[in-house]
């Protein structure tokens, strides 16, 4: 059984599809990732990154298993906020802060979400496709 | 000495200045001479250190200013003179300005205590060794005042570290000095030097008191805040420790004090353990000359100064070699070294010296 | 007893860049610690979205300037995979050779600066003396000492010359490494300052996603080179240790220098016996248009795993480039490691993690 089938059997309510080599998950990411970490043995979250597709923001979780030496990618589509996975993988904290900084996605459950790379009083989220340089850089 | 004093008084009398003035200033002139010699020697010493450090890492030291770089320190000093004199706003202004002066002045007095030759002495009195050690406490206090009055967190950390280090390493030094004074039955630096003259090179105190020599060698860089014990001015952690806020001439005074104290401490080791100005052959080469005249005694003094400086510079080179090799020892482990290892070792050394003195009972050693 | 808040950085002689560490001290003990990054943010990822692939390629070296070849390779690999280009065998070996030389140069610089922070001033000069030989070879071959722009899509720009220099390096370096071991690894002060300092446990390393020599020192054998088909005919070991403290991380890195020398000599032998002279495949790099898709390319940089996630939408400019670098996560684990230590240990621990700030801030 492939991984997406295992997951679909466990989480029957959420839509889990495998496309283009990645596993697309509709929502409920935190529980799915907890299950993947504890039962399927993917214990390293190598990277968590986001891409802006104008209508939605796509989050990618790139996982690695040090036991089986395999890689796995989980994707979701997000509009404005989603669950934080810092309780599952501690390395996600910096990643989520950076995504909040660059894309404006709010992570509920992350108790210290702050701007990481831009200055603390910056307005606007730079990596969005509709980010305009002149208008949004306001220093009062 | 009396001859020169009378000459001086006569000169002042010819110029019309009252005699009391001559009496007061005559005591000060030696210190002016020492201060001038100190600056020259430290100039050379700073350049020597930079060249020797560069030799250890396969580089050339400074070699542009002057012949082989000998005017480099002069250029540095002139540059420091031109720097802006930063005055602090908050923090204790009086102590801030006092600390560099307090750091350098005792060292000038210490230089006067050292036995360069057997006859041209500046200060020769019965407890000069104890006075020496008492004076080395004052630059330590100056370091603490500097750090405390700077109103800067890095300086306070550096100052506290320096004081902790200095206090812990004083006790082993005192015990070793006790041992040496037992061997020579005197605290006078000149008599200690003369007492080592009896068997040529084998009369030097490094042989009976070898453990004490090692303890002094380790403990003295800790007093000077010198590598490997330079936690208080660790560049990679605290910017510059206690002298972060100093600039210009005040910084130059700290720098000068550190290097002249380095020379004085190495000279102390040379005097206590290696026979000071005595030649290792037992007699001076100048005494072998067939012609006996005033020239002979001047040659003897010159040779004594030569041996004194040679031994001191060898020990200074050893310290520079250690600086090039070892990393820094962290503060909490440093105090360990002093209390757990050096202090018991110095007590053992004292007992050994007492035994040696009793066994060879009263013979000159 | 009042706690003192002291600020180390961002301008500091030894934070390897601009990193701010805000520590709360109780005497000399560290009670709490936070890091603040973002002082060197140059917008590498946003810059990619307005430049063509060829215009972005020279900028890629600067993500981690001490490992320019690795970033370059990550980007080229992603582009080649998306455009289904085949890289000729000779170019593959040249790429491996340059990357391993770069790894040696980076580890030598780390060695020198780590010991300079601890207080010893001589190993810095000795390490730079060897690194200078490598940089001179790079300058002769590519024209640049640090930002090479030597890899291109489909291969390399110039064939390799001056192989005598590489042989000279391979002859001189082993003896010097023995000298370093005597002056550093047998030095009791160094051992005392690095033994059992900043221990990263296996679970912490996996949880915080630490990669590279920091992870291999815990015992987990994760090296992307073994999974890559560039290294499939090359024989080398993956160096690990039992426990990741500062001393073992030092030993792992010096071991990696020796393994890199083995790899370089094997590559050099292959290149000498090779008769083909094709160093790049024919690909139009000026008007390169990649088909739609995504690809994640992996490289084992000296500081950890470097990922380049390239998303393309069919046009001549990348849609999104994401750089995942190893130092980013090492900075994240730093406050955990510093709890309970004293101020002199900050540099001993932070230096052993081998963090470089351009990689963190991009």
PDB file of C-alpha atoms in Angstrom, chain B residues 3-158:
ATOM      1  CA  UNK B   3      80.377  62.756  44.249  1.00  0.00           C
ATOM      2  CA  UNK B   4      77.565  63.274  41.745  1.00  0.00           C
ATOM      3  CA  UNK B   5      75.321  64.752  44.450  1.00  0.00           C
ATOM      4  CA  UNK B   6      77.904  67.336  45.377  1.00  0.00           C
ATOM      5  CA  UNK B   7      78.476  68.196  41.741  1.00  0.00           C
ATOM      6  CA  UNK B   8      74.752  68.733  41.309  1.00  0.00           C
ATOM      7  CA  UNK B   9      74.488  70.976  44.361  1.00  0.00           C
ATOM      8  CA  UNK B  10      77.428  73.021  43.173  1.00  0.00           C
ATOM      9  CA  UNK B  11      75.804  73.466  39.770  1.00  0.00           C
ATOM     10  CA  UNK B  12      72.585  74.698  41.325  1.00  0.00           C
ATOM     11  CA  UNK B  13      74.509  77.032  43.595  1.00  0.00           C
ATOM     12  CA  UNK B  14      76.250  78.535  40.577  1.00  0.00           C
ATOM     13  CA  UNK B  15      72.848  79.111  38.949  1.00  0.00           C
ATOM     14  CA  UNK B  16      71.530  80.818  42.083  1.00  0.00           C
ATOM     15  CA  UNK B  17      68.931  78.217  43.111  1.00  0.00           C
ATOM     16  CA  UNK B  18      68.665  77.479  46.858  1.00  0.00           C
ATOM     17  CA  UNK B  19      70.111  74.217  48.154  1.00  0.00           C
ATOM     18  CA  UNK B  20      66.843  72.800  49.480  1.00  0.00           C
ATOM     19  CA  UNK B  21      65.556  72.643  45.927  1.00  0.00           C
ATOM     20  CA  UNK B  22      68.551  70.547  44.975  1.00  0.00           C
ATOM     21  CA  UNK B  23      67.973  68.121  47.796  1.00  0.00           C
ATOM     22  CA  UNK B  24      64.362  67.521  46.832  1.00  0.00           C
ATOM     23  CA  UNK B  25      64.845  67.198  43.115  1.00  0.00           C
ATOM     24  CA  UNK B  26      67.866  64.946  43.353  1.00  0.00           C
ATOM     25  CA  UNK B  27      65.651  62.172  44.609  1.00  0.00           C
ATOM     26  CA  UNK B  28      63.270  62.632  41.691  1.00  0.00           C
ATOM     27  CA  UNK B  29      65.844  62.585  38.897  1.00  0.00           C
ATOM     28  CA  UNK B  30      66.398  58.812  39.019  1.00  0.00           C
ATOM     29  CA  UNK B  31      62.696  58.247  38.436  1.00  0.00           C
ATOM     30  CA  UNK B  32      62.694  60.558  35.477  1.00  0.00           C
ATOM     31  CA  UNK B  33      65.561  58.549  34.082  1.00  0.00           C
ATOM     32  CA  UNK B  34      63.729  55.308  34.783  1.00  0.00           C
ATOM     33  CA  UNK B  35      60.580  56.594  33.110  1.00  0.00           C
ATOM     34  CA  UNK B  36      62.541  57.522  30.008  1.00  0.00           C
ATOM     35  CA  UNK B  37      64.312  54.161  29.922  1.00  0.00           C
ATOM     36  CA  UNK B  38      60.987  52.434  30.516  1.00  0.00           C
ATOM     37  CA  UNK B  39      59.397  54.050  27.497  1.00  0.00           C
ATOM     38  CA  UNK B  40      62.324  53.110  25.298  1.00  0.00           C
ATOM     39  CA  UNK B  41      62.421  49.538  26.496  1.00  0.00           C
ATOM     40  CA  UNK B  42      58.662  49.111  26.144  1.00  0.00           C
ATOM     41  CA  UNK B  43      58.833  50.512  22.619  1.00  0.00           C
ATOM     42  CA  UNK B  44      61.340  47.859  21.782  1.00  0.00           C
ATOM     43  CA  UNK B  45      59.383  45.205  23.655  1.00  0.00           C
ATOM     44  CA  UNK B  46      56.137  45.790  21.768  1.00  0.00           C
ATOM     45  CA  UNK B  47      57.955  45.526  18.463  1.00  0.00           C
ATOM     46  CA  UNK B  48      59.789  42.416  19.677  1.00  0.00           C
ATOM     47  CA  UNK B  49      56.530  40.755  20.586  1.00  0.00           C
ATOM     48  CA  UNK B  50      54.918  41.504  17.238  1.00  0.00           C
ATOM     49  CA  UNK B  51      57.928  40.283  15.313  1.00  0.00           C
ATOM     50  CA  UNK B  52      58.253  37.123  17.382  1.00  0.00           C
ATOM     51  CA  UNK B  53      54.535  36.325  17.114  1.00  0.00           C
ATOM     52  CA  UNK B  54      54.765  36.818  13.376  1.00  0.00           C
ATOM     53  CA  UNK B  55      57.747  34.483  13.230  1.00  0.00           C
ATOM     54  CA  UNK B  56      55.728  31.768  14.953  1.00  0.00           C
ATOM     55  CA  UNK B  57      52.963  31.971  12.372  1.00  0.00           C
ATOM     56  CA  UNK B  58      55.274  32.283   9.375  1.00  0.00           C
ATOM     57  CA  UNK B  59      54.690  35.923   8.680  1.00  0.00           C
ATOM     58  CA  UNK B  60      56.865  38.993   8.837  1.00  0.00           C
ATOM     59  CA  UNK B  61      56.041  41.464  11.539  1.00  0.00           C
ATOM     60  CA  UNK B  62      55.943  45.177  10.916  1.00  0.00           C
ATOM     61  CA  UNK B  63      58.696  46.055   8.498  1.00  0.00           C
ATOM     62  CA  UNK B  64      57.726  49.275   6.753  1.00  0.00           C
ATOM     63  CA  UNK B  65      58.242  51.994   9.321  1.00  0.00           C
ATOM     64  CA  UNK B  66      61.928  52.438  10.015  1.00  0.00           C
ATOM     65  CA  UNK B  67      64.623  49.881   9.455  1.00  0.00           C
ATOM     66  CA  UNK B  68      63.010  46.449   9.920  1.00  0.00           C
ATOM     67  CA  UNK B  69      60.047  48.170  11.508  1.00  0.00           C
ATOM     68  CA  UNK B  70      61.789  49.561  14.571  1.00  0.00           C
ATOM     69  CA  UNK B  71      59.835  52.829  14.494  1.00  0.00           C
ATOM     70  CA  UNK B  72      56.476  51.047  14.383  1.00  0.00           C
ATOM     71  CA  UNK B  73      55.650  51.589  18.042  1.00  0.00           C
ATOM     72  CA  UNK B  74      56.594  55.247  17.781  1.00  0.00           C
ATOM     73  CA  UNK B  75      54.127  55.565  14.923  1.00  0.00           C
ATOM     74  CA  UNK B  76      51.469  53.808  17.005  1.00  0.00           C
ATOM     75  CA  UNK B  77      52.079  56.099  19.944  1.00  0.00           C
ATOM     76  CA  UNK B  78      51.821  59.215  17.780  1.00  0.00           C
ATOM     77  CA  UNK B  79      48.600  57.878  16.263  1.00  0.00           C
ATOM     78  CA  UNK B  80      47.149  57.331  19.713  1.00  0.00           C
ATOM     79  CA  UNK B  81      48.042  60.890  20.650  1.00  0.00           C
ATOM     80  CA  UNK B  82      45.917  62.189  17.818  1.00  0.00           C
ATOM     81  CA  UNK B  83      42.838  60.184  18.713  1.00  0.00           C
ATOM     82  CA  UNK B  84      39.710  61.756  20.092  1.00  0.00           C
ATOM     83  CA  UNK B  85      39.603  61.815  23.857  1.00  0.00           C
ATOM     84  CA  UNK B  86      36.251  60.284  24.720  1.00  0.00           C
ATOM     85  CA  UNK B  87      34.877  61.529  28.009  1.00  0.00           C
ATOM     86  CA  UNK B  88      32.187  59.524  29.648  1.00  0.00           C
ATOM     87  CA  UNK B  89      28.918  61.080  30.612  1.00  0.00           C
ATOM     88  CA  UNK B  90      27.467  58.601  33.015  1.00  0.00           C
ATOM     89  CA  UNK B  91      29.657  56.627  35.342  1.00  0.00           C
ATOM     90  CA  UNK B  92      32.320  57.886  37.653  1.00  0.00           C
ATOM     91  CA  UNK B  93      34.429  60.443  35.856  1.00  0.00           C
ATOM     92  CA  UNK B  94      37.113  60.777  38.500  1.00  0.00           C
ATOM     93  CA  UNK B  95      37.785  57.074  38.772  1.00  0.00           C
ATOM     94  CA  UNK B  96      37.637  56.723  35.004  1.00  0.00           C
ATOM     95  CA  UNK B  97      40.418  59.253  34.584  1.00  0.00           C
ATOM     96  CA  UNK B  98      42.369  57.995  37.561  1.00  0.00           C
ATOM     97  CA  UNK B  99      42.556  54.350  36.544  1.00  0.00           C
ATOM     98  CA  UNK B 100      45.187  54.578  33.771  1.00  0.00           C
ATOM     99  CA  UNK B 101      47.451  56.734  35.922  1.00  0.00           C
ATOM    100  CA  UNK B 102      47.076  54.311  38.810  1.00  0.00           C
ATOM    101  CA  UNK B 103      47.977  51.524  36.456  1.00  0.00           C
ATOM    102  CA  UNK B 104      51.259  52.987  35.259  1.00  0.00           C
ATOM    103  CA  UNK B 105      52.772  54.788  38.235  1.00  0.00           C
ATOM    104  CA  UNK B 106      53.460  51.767  40.469  1.00  0.00           C
ATOM    105  CA  UNK B 107      55.221  50.120  37.560  1.00  0.00           C
ATOM    106  CA  UNK B 108      57.670  52.989  37.294  1.00  0.00           C
ATOM    107  CA  UNK B 109      58.478  52.583  40.969  1.00  0.00           C
ATOM    108  CA  UNK B 110      58.859  48.829  40.485  1.00  0.00           C
ATOM    109  CA  UNK B 111      61.412  49.431  37.767  1.00  0.00           C
ATOM    110  CA  UNK B 112      63.429  51.415  40.264  1.00  0.00           C
ATOM    111  CA  UNK B 113      63.512  48.479  42.686  1.00  0.00           C
ATOM    112  CA  UNK B 114      65.044  46.024  40.246  1.00  0.00           C
ATOM    113  CA  UNK B 115      68.742  45.240  40.586  1.00  0.00           C
ATOM    114  CA  UNK B 116      70.306  46.089  37.244  1.00  0.00           C
ATOM    115  CA  UNK B 117      73.869  46.255  38.461  1.00  0.00           C
ATOM    116  CA  UNK B 118      75.516  45.778  41.780  1.00  0.00           C
ATOM    117  CA  UNK B 119      76.431  49.366  42.374  1.00  0.00           C
ATOM    118  CA  UNK B 120      74.187  51.762  40.486  1.00  0.00           C
ATOM    119  CA  UNK B 121      71.185  51.164  42.628  1.00  0.00           C
ATOM    120  CA  UNK B 122      68.181  53.454  42.833  1.00  0.00           C
ATOM    121  CA  UNK B 123      66.392  51.931  45.751  1.00  0.00           C
ATOM    122  CA  UNK B 124      68.114  49.459  47.976  1.00  0.00           C
ATOM    123  CA  UNK B 125      66.435  48.656  51.220  1.00  0.00           C
ATOM    124  CA  UNK B 126      65.835  45.636  53.312  1.00  0.00           C
ATOM    125  CA  UNK B 127      62.366  44.605  52.273  1.00  0.00           C
ATOM    126  CA  UNK B 128      62.324  45.558  48.612  1.00  0.00           C
ATOM    127  CA  UNK B 129      60.863  42.206  47.533  1.00  0.00           C
ATOM    128  CA  UNK B 130      57.814  42.634  49.733  1.00  0.00           C
ATOM    129  CA  UNK B 131      57.402  46.206  48.527  1.00  0.00           C
ATOM    130  CA  UNK B 132      57.567  44.889  44.976  1.00  0.00           C
ATOM    131  CA  UNK B 133      54.715  42.450  45.538  1.00  0.00           C
ATOM    132  CA  UNK B 134      52.662  45.082  47.333  1.00  0.00           C
ATOM    133  CA  UNK B 135      53.067  47.405  44.386  1.00  0.00           C
ATOM    134  CA  UNK B 136      51.887  44.806  41.893  1.00  0.00           C
ATOM    135  CA  UNK B 137      48.510  44.827  43.588  1.00  0.00           C
ATOM    136  CA  UNK B 138      47.851  48.409  42.528  1.00  0.00           C
ATOM    137  CA  UNK B 139      47.512  47.847  38.749  1.00  0.00           C
ATOM    138  CA  UNK B 140      44.979  45.157  39.620  1.00  0.00           C
ATOM    139  CA  UNK B 141      42.896  47.673  41.530  1.00  0.00           C
ATOM    140  CA  UNK B 142      43.302  50.062  38.623  1.00  0.00           C
ATOM    141  CA  UNK B 143      41.870  47.458  36.246  1.00  0.00           C
ATOM    142  CA  UNK B 144      38.856  47.003  38.454  1.00  0.00           C
ATOM    143  CA  UNK B 145      38.303  50.746  38.742  1.00  0.00           C
ATOM    144  CA  UNK B 146      38.547  51.075  34.998  1.00  0.00           C
ATOM    145  CA  UNK B 147      35.926  48.430  34.387  1.00  0.00           C
ATOM    146  CA  UNK B 148      33.618  49.598  37.122  1.00  0.00           C
ATOM    147  CA  UNK B 149      33.599  53.268  36.254  1.00  0.00           C
ATOM    148  CA  UNK B 150      32.993  52.742  32.547  1.00  0.00           C
ATOM    149  CA  UNK B 151      29.273  52.163  32.980  1.00  0.00           C
ATOM    150  CA  UNK B 152      29.411  49.408  30.394  1.00  0.00           C
ATOM    151  CA  UNK B 153      28.287  45.835  30.897  1.00  0.00           C
ATOM    152  CA  UNK B 154      31.214  44.319  29.047  1.00  0.00           C
ATOM    153  CA  UNK B 155      33.671  46.308  31.155  1.00  0.00           C
ATOM    154  CA  UNK B 156      32.118  45.201  34.402  1.00  0.00           C
ATOM    155  CA  UNK B 157      32.317  41.548  33.416  1.00  0.00           C
ATOM    156  CA  UNK B 158      35.931  42.020  32.372  1.00  0.00           C
TER     157      UNK B 158
END
